[in-house]
Coordinates of N, CA, C and O in Angstrom, one line a residue:
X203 N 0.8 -1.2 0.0 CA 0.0 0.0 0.0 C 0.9 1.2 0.0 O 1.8 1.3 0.9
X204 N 0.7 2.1 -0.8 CA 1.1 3.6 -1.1 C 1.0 4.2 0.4 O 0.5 3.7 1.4
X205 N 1.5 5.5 0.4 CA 1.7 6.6 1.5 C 0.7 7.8 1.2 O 0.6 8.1 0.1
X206 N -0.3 8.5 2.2 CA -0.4 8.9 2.1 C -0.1 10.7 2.2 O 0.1 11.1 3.3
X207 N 0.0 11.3 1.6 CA 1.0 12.5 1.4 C 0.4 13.6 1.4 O -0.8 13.5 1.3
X208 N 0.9 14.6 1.7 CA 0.2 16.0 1.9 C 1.6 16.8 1.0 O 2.8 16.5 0.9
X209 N 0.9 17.6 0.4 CA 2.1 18.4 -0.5 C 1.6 19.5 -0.7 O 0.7 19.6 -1.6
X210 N 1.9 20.4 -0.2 CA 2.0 21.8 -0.5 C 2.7 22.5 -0.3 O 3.5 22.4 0.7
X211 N 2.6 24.0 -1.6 CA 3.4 25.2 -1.1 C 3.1 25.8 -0.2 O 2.0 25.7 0.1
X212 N 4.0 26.9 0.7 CA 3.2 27.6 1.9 C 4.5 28.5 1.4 O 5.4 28.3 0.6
X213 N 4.2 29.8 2.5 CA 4.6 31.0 2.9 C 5.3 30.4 3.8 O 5.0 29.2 4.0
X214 N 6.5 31.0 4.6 CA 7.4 30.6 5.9 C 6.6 30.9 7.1 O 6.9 30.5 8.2
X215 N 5.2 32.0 6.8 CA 4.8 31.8 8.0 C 3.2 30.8 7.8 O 2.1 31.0 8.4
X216 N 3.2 29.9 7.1 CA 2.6 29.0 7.0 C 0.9 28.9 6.5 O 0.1 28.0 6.9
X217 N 0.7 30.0 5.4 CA 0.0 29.7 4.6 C 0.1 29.5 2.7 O 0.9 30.0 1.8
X218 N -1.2 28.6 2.7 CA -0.9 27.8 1.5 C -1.9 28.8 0.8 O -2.4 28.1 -0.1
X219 N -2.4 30.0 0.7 CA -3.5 30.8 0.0 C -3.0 32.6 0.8 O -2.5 33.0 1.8
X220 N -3.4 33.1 -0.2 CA -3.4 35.0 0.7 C -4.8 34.8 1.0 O -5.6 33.9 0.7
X221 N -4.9 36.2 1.8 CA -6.3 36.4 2.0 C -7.2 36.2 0.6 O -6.8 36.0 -0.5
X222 N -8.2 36.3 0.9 CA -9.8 36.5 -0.3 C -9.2 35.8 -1.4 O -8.7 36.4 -2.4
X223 N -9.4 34.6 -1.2 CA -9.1 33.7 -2.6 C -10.9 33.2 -3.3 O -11.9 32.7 -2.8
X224 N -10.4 33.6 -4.6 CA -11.7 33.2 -5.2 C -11.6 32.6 -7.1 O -10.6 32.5 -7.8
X225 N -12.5 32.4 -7.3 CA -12.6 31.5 -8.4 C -11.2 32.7 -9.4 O -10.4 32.1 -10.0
X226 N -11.2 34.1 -9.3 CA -10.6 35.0 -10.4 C -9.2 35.0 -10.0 O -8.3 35.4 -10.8
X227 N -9.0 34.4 -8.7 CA -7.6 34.8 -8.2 C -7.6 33.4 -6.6 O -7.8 33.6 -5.4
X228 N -7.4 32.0 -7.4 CA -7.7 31.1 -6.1 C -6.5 30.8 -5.7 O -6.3 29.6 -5.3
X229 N -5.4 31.8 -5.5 CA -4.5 31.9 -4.5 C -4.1 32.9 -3.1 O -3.2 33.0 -2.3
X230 N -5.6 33.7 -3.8 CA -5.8 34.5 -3.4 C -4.8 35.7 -3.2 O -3.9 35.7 -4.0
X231 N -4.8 36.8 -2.1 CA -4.3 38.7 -2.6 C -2.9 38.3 -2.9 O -2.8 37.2 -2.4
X232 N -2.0 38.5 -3.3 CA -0.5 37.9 -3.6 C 0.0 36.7 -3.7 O 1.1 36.3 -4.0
X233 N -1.3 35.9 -3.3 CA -0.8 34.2 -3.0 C 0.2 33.7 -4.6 O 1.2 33.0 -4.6
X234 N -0.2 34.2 -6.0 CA -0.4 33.7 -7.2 C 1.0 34.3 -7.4 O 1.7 33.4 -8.0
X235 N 1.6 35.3 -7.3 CA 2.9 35.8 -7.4 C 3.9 35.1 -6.6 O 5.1 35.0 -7.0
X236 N 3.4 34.6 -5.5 CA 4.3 34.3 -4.5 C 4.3 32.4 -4.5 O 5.3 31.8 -4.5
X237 N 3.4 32.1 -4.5 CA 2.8 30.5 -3.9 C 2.4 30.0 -5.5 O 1.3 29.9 -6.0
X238 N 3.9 29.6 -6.1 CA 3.7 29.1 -7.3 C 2.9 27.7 -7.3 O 3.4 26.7 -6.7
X239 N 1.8 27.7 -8.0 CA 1.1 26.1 -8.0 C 2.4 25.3 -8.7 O 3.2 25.6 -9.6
X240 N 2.1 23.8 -7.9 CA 3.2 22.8 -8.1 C 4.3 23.2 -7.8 O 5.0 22.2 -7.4
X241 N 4.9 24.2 -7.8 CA 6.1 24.6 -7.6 C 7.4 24.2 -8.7 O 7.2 24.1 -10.0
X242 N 8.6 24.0 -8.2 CA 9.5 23.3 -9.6 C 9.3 22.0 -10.4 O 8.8 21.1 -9.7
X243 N 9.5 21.8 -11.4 CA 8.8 20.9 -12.2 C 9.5 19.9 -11.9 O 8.7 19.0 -11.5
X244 N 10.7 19.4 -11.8 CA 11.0 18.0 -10.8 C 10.2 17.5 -9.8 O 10.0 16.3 -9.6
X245 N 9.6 18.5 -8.8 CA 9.0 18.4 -7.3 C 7.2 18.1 -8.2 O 6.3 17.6 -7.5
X246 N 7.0 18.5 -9.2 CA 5.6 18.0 -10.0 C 5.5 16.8 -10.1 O 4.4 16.2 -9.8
X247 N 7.1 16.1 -10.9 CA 6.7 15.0 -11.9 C 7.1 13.9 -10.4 O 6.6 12.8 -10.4
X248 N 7.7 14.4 -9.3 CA 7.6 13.3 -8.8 C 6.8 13.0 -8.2 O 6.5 11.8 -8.2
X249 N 5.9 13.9 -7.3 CA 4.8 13.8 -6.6 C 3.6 12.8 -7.5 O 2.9 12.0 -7.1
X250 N 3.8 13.4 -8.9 CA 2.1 12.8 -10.0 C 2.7 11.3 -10.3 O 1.9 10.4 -10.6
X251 N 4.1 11.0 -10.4 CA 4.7 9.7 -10.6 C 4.4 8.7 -9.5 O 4.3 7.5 -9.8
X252 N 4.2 9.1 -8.1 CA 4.4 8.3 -6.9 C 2.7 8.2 -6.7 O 2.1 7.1 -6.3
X253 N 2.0 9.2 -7.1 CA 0.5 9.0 -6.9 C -0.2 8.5 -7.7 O 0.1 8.7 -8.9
X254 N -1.6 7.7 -7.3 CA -2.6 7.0 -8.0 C -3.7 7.5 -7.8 O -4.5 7.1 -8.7
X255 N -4.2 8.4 -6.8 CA -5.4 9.0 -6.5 C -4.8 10.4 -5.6 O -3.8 10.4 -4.8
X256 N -5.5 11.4 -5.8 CA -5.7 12.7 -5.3 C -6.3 12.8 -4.4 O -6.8 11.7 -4.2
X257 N -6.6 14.0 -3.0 CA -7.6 14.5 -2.1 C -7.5 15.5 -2.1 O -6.5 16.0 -1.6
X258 N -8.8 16.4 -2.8 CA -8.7 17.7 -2.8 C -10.2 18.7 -2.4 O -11.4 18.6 -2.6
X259 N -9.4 19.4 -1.8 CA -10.6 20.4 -1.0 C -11.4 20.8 -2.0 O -11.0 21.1 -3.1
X260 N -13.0 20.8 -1.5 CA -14.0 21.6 -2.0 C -14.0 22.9 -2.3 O -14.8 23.3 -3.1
X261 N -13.2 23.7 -1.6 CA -13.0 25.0 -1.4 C -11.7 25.3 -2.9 O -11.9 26.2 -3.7
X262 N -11.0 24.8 -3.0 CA -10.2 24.5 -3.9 C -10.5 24.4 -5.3 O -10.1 25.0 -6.3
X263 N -11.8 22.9 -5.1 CA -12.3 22.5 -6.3 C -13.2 23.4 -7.2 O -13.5 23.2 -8.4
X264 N -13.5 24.4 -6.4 CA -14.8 25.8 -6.6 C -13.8 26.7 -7.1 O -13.9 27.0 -8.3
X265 N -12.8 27.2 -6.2 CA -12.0 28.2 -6.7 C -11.1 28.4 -8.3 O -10.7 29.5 -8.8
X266 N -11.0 26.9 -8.8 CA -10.2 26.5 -9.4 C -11.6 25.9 -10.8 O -11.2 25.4 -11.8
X267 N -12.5 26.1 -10.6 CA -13.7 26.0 -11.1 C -13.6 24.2 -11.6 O -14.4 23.8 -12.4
X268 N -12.9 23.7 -11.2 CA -13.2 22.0 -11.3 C -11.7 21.7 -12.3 O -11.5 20.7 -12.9
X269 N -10.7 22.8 -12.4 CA -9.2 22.7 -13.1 C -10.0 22.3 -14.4 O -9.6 21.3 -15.0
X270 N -11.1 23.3 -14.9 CA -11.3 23.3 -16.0 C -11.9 21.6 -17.1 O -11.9 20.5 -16.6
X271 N -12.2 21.9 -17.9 CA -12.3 20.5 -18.9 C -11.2 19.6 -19.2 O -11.3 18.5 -19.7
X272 N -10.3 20.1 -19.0 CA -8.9 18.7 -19.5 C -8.3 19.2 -17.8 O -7.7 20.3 -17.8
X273 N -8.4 18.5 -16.4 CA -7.4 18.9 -15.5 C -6.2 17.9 -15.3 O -6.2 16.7 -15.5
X274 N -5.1 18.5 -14.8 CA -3.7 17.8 -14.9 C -3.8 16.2 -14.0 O -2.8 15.5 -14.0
X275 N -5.0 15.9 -13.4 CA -4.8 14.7 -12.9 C -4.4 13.3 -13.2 O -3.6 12.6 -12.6
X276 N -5.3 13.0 -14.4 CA -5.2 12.3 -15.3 C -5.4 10.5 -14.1 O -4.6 9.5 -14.2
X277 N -6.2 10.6 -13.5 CA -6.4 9.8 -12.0 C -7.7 10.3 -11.4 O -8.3 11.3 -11.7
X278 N -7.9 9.3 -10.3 CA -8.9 9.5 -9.6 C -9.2 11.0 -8.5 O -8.3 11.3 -7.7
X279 N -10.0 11.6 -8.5 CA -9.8 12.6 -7.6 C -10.9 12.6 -6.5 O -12.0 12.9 -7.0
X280 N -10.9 12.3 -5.3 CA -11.7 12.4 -4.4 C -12.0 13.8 -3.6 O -11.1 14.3 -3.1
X281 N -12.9 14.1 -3.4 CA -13.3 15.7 -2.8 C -14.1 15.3 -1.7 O -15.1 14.6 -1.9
X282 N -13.6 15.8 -0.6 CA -14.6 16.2 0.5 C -15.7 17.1 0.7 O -15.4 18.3 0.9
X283 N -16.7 16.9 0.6 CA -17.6 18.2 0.8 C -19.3 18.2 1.8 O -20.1 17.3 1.9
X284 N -19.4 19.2 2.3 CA -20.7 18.7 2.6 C -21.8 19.5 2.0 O -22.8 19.8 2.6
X285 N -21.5 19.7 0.7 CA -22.3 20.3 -0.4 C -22.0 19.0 -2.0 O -21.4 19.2 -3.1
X286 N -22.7 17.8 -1.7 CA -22.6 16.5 -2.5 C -23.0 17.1 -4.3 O -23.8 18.0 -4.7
X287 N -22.5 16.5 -4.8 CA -22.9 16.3 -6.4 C -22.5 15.4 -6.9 O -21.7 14.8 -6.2
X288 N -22.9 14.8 -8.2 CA -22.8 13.9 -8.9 C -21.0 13.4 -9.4 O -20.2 14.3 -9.4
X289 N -20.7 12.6 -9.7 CA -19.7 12.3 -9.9 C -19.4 12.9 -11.5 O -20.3 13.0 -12.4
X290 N -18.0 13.5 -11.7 CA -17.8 14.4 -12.8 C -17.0 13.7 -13.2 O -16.3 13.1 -12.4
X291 N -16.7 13.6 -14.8 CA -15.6 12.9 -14.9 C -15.4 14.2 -16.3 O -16.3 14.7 -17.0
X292 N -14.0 14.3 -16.4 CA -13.3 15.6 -17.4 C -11.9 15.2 -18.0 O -10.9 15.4 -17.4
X293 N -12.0 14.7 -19.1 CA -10.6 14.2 -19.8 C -10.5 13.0 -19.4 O -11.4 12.2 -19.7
X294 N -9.3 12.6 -18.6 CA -9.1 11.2 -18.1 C -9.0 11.5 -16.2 O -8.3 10.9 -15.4
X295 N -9.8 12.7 -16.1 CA -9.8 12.5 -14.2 C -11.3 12.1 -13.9 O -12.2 12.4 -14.7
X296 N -11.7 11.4 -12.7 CA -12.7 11.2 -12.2 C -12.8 12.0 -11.1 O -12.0 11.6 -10.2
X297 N -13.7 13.3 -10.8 CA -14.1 13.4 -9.2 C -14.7 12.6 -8.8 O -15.0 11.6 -9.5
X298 N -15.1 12.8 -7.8 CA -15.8 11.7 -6.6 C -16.5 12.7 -5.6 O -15.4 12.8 -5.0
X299 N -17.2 13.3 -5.1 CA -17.4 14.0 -3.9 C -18.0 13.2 -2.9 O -19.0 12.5 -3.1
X300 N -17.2 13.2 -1.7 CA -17.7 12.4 -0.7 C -18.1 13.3 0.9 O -17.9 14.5 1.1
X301 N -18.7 12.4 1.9 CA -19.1 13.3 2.5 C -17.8 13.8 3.8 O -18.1 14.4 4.9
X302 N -16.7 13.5 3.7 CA -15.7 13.5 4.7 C -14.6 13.1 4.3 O -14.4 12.5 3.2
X303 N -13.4 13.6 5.0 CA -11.9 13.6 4.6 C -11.9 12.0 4.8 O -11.6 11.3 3.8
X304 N -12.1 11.5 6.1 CA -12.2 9.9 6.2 C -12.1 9.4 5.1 O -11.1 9.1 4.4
X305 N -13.7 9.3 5.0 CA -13.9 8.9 3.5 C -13.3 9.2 2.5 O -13.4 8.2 1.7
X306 N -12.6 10.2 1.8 CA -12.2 10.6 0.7 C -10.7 9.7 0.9 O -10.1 9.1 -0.1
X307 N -10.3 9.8 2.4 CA -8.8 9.2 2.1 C -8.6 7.6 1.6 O -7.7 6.9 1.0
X308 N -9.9 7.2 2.2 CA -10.4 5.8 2.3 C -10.6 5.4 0.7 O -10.1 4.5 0.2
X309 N -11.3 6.1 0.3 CA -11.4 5.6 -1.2 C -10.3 5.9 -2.2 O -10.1 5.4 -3.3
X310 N -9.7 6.8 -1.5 CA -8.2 7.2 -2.8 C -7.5 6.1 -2.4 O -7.3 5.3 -3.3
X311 N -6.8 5.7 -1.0 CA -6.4 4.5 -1.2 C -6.4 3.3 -1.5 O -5.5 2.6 -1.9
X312 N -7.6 2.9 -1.3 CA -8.1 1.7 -2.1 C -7.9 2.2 -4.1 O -7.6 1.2 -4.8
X313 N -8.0 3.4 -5.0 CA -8.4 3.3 -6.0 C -6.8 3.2 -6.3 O -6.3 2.6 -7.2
X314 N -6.1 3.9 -5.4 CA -4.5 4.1 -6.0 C -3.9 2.9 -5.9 O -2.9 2.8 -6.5
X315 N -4.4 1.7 -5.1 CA -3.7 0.7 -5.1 C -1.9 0.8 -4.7 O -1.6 1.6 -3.7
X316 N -1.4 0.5 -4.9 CA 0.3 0.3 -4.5 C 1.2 2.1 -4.3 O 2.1 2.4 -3.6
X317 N 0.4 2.7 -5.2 CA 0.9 4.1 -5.2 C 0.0 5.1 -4.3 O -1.0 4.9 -3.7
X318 N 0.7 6.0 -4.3 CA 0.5 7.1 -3.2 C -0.7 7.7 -2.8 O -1.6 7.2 -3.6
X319 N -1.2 8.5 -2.1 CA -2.3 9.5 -2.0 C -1.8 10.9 -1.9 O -0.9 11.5 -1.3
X320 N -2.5 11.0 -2.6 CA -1.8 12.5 -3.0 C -2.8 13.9 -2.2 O -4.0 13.9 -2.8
X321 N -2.6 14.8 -1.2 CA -3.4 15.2 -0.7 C -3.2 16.8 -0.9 O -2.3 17.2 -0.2
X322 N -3.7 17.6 -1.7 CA -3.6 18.7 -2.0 C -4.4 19.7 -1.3 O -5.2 19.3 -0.6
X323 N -4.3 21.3 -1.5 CA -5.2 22.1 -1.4 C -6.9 21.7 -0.9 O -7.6 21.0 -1.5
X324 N -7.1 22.2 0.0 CA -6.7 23.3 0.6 C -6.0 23.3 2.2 O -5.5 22.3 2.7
X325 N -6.0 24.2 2.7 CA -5.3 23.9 4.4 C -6.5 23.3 5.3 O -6.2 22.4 6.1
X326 N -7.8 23.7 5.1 CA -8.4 22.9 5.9 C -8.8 21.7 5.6 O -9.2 21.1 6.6
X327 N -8.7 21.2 4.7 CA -8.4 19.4 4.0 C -7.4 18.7 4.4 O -7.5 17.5 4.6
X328 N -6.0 19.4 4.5 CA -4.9 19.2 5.1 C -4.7 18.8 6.4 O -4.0 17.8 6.7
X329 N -5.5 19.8 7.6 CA -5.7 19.7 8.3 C -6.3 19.0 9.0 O -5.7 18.4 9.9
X330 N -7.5 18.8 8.7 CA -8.7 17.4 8.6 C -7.9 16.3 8.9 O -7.7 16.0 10.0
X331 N -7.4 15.7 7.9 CA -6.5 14.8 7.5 C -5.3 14.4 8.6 O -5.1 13.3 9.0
X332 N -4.8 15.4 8.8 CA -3.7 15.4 10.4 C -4.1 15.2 11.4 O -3.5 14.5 12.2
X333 N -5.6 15.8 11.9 CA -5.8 15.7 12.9 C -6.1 14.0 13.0 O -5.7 13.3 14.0
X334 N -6.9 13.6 11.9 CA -8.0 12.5 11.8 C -6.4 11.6 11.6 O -6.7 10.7 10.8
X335 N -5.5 11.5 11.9 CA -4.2 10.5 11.9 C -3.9 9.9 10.6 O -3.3 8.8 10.5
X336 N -4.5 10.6 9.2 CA -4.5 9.6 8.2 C -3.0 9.6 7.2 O -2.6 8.7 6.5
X337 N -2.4 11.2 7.6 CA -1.2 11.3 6.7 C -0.2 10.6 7.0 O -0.2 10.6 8.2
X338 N 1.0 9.7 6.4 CA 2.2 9.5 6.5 C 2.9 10.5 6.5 O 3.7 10.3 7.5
X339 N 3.2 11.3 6.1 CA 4.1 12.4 5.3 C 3.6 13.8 4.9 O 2.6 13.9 4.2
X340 N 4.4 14.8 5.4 CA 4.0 15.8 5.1 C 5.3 16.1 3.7 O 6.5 15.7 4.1
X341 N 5.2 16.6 2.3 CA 6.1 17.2 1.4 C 5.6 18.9 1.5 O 4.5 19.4 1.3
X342 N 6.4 19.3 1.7 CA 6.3 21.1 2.1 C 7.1 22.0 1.6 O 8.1 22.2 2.2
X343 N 6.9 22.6 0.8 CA 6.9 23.4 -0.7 C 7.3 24.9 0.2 O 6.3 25.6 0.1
X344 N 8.3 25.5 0.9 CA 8.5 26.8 1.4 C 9.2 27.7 0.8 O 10.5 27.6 0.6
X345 N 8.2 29.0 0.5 CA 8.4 29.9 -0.2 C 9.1 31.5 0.8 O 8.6 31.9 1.9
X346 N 9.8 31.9 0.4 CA 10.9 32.9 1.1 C 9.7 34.3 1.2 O 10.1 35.4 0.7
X347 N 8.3 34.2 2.0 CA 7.7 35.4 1.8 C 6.2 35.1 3.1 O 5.5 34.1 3.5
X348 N 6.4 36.3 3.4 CA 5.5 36.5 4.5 C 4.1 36.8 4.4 O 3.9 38.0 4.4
X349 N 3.0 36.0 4.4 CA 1.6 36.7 3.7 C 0.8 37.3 5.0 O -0.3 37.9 5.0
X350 N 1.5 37.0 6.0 CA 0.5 37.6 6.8 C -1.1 37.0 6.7 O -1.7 37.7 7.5
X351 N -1.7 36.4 6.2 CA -3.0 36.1 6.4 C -3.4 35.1 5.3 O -2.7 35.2 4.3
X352 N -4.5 34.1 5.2 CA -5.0 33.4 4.2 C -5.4 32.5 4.6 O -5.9 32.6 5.7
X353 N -5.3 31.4 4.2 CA -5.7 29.7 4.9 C -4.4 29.3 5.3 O -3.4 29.4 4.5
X354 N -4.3 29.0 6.7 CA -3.0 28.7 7.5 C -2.9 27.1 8.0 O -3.7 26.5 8.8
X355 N -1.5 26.6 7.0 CA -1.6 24.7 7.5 C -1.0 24.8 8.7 O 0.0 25.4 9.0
X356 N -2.0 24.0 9.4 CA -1.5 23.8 10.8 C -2.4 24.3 11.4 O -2.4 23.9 12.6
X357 N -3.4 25.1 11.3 CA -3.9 26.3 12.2 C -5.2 25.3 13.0 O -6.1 26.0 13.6
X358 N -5.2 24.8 13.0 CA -6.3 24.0 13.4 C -6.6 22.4 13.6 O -7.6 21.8 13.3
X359 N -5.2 21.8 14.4 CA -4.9 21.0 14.7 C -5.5 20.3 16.3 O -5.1 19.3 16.8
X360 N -6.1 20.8 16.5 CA -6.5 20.7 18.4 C -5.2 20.7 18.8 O -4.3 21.1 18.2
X361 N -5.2 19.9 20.3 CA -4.2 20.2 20.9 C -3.3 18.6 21.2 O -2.6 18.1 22.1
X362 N -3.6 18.3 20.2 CA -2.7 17.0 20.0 C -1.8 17.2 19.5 O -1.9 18.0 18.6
X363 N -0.5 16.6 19.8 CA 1.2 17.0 19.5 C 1.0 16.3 18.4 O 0.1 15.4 18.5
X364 N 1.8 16.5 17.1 CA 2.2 15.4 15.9 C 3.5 15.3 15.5 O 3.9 16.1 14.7
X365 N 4.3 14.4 16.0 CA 5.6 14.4 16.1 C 5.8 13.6 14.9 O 5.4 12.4 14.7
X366 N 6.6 14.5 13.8 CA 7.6 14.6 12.8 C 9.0 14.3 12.9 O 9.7 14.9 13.7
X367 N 9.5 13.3 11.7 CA 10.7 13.0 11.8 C 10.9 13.8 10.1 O 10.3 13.5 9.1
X368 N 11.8 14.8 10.2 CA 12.4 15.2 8.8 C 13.3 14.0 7.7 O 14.1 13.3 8.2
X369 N 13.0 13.9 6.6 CA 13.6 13.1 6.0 C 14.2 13.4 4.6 O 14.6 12.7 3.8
X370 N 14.1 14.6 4.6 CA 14.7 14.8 2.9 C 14.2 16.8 3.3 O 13.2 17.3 3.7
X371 N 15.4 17.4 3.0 CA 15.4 19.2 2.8 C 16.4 19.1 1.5 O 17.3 18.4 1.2
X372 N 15.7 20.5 0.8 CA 16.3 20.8 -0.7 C 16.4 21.7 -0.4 O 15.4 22.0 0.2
X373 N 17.6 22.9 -0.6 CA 17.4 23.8 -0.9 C 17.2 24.2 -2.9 O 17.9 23.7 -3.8
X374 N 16.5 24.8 -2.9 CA 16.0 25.1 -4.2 C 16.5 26.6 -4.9 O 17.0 27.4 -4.2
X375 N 16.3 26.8 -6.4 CA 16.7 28.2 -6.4 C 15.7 29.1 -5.7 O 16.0 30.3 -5.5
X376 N 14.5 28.5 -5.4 CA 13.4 29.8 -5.0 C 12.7 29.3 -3.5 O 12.1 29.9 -2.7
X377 N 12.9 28.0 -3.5 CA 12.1 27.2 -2.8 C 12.7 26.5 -1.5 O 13.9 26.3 -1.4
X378 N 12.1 26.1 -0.7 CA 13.2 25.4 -0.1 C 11.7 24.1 0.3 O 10.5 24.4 0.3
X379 N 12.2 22.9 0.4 CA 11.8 21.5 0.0 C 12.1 20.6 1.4 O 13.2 20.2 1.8
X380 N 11.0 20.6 2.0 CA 11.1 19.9 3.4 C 10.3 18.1 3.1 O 9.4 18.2 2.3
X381 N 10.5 16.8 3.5 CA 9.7 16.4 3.9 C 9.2 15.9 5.2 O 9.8 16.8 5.9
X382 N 8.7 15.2 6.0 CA 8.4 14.6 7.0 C 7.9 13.6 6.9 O 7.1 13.5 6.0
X383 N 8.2 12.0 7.8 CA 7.1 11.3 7.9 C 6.6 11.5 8.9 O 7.4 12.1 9.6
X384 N 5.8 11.2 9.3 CA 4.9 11.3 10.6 C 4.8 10.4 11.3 O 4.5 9.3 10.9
X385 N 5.2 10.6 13.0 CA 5.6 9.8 13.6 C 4.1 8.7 14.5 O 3.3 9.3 15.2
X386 N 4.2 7.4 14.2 CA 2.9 7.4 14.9 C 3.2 6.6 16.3 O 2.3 6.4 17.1

């Protein structure tokens, strides 16, 4: 069975969005200048190489208006939401809307089989996810800039410790490249 993974870019002070992110600008006020989606294209191809299914926030999936009619998944994508719709399928990705992170992780790993879960956007999906014990690994995409405000990873963890063991730092030309597994 695959790992499941959380991968995102963030700010150093630890958000993955600026304030007021919306469908015209879903990285919201500076996020899109600063908080390159995917980040460097090595840190792309390996993340979509190791994974077989996605988990991606509803808030995300709206902002991003469904990554359009051809989206880069090319795999299954599970969404959490408690606003349900029919299953969409666009090019060669499948959503899924389900009613819980649980559930969403539960079905990506079963669809990914031997490969990864890939857990993206947004921080409160992220979050979900950590608290609910389901991540192996955090991959953490940190960007040299301070947003001061937006959706913050971490921010909402209760007050349970999650102790991380570091396993791989890149310094990058723009980026710097953390991962973790998660210690259980």
């Amino acid at each position: 069975m695959g790992l499941v993974e959380i991968t995102l870019s963030m700010s150093l002070d630890g958000y993955v969005t600026g304030p007021e992110p919306d469908a015209a600008n879903p990285l919201g006020v500076g996020g899109a200048a600063i908080l390159r989606p995917g980040g460097e294209r090595w840190m792309v191809d390996e993340v979509v190489a190791a994974a077989g299914a996605v988990v991606a926030g509803r808030r995300t999936y709206d902002h991003v208006d469904g990554w359009g009619e051809e989206p880069p998944f090319r795999m299954p994508v599970f969404v959490p939401t408690h606003r349900p719709r029919d299953v969409r399928i666009a090019g060669d990705t499948t959503f899924t809307f389900v009613a819980d992170v649980e559930t969403a992780v539960a079905m990506a790993k079963e669809a990914a089989g031997d490969k990864n879960v890939y857990i993206m956007g947004g921080a409160s999906t992220a979050n979900q996810a950590l608290r609910a014990g389901l991540v192996d690994e955090l991959n953490l995409h940190i960007e040299p800039v301070l947003l001061g405000g937006g959706a913050q990873l971490f921010a909402d963890l209760g007050r349970q410790q999650i102790r991380l063991e570091r396993t791989r730092l890149i310094e990058g030309p723009n980026t710097t490249h953390v991962r973790f597994r998660v210690l259980r």
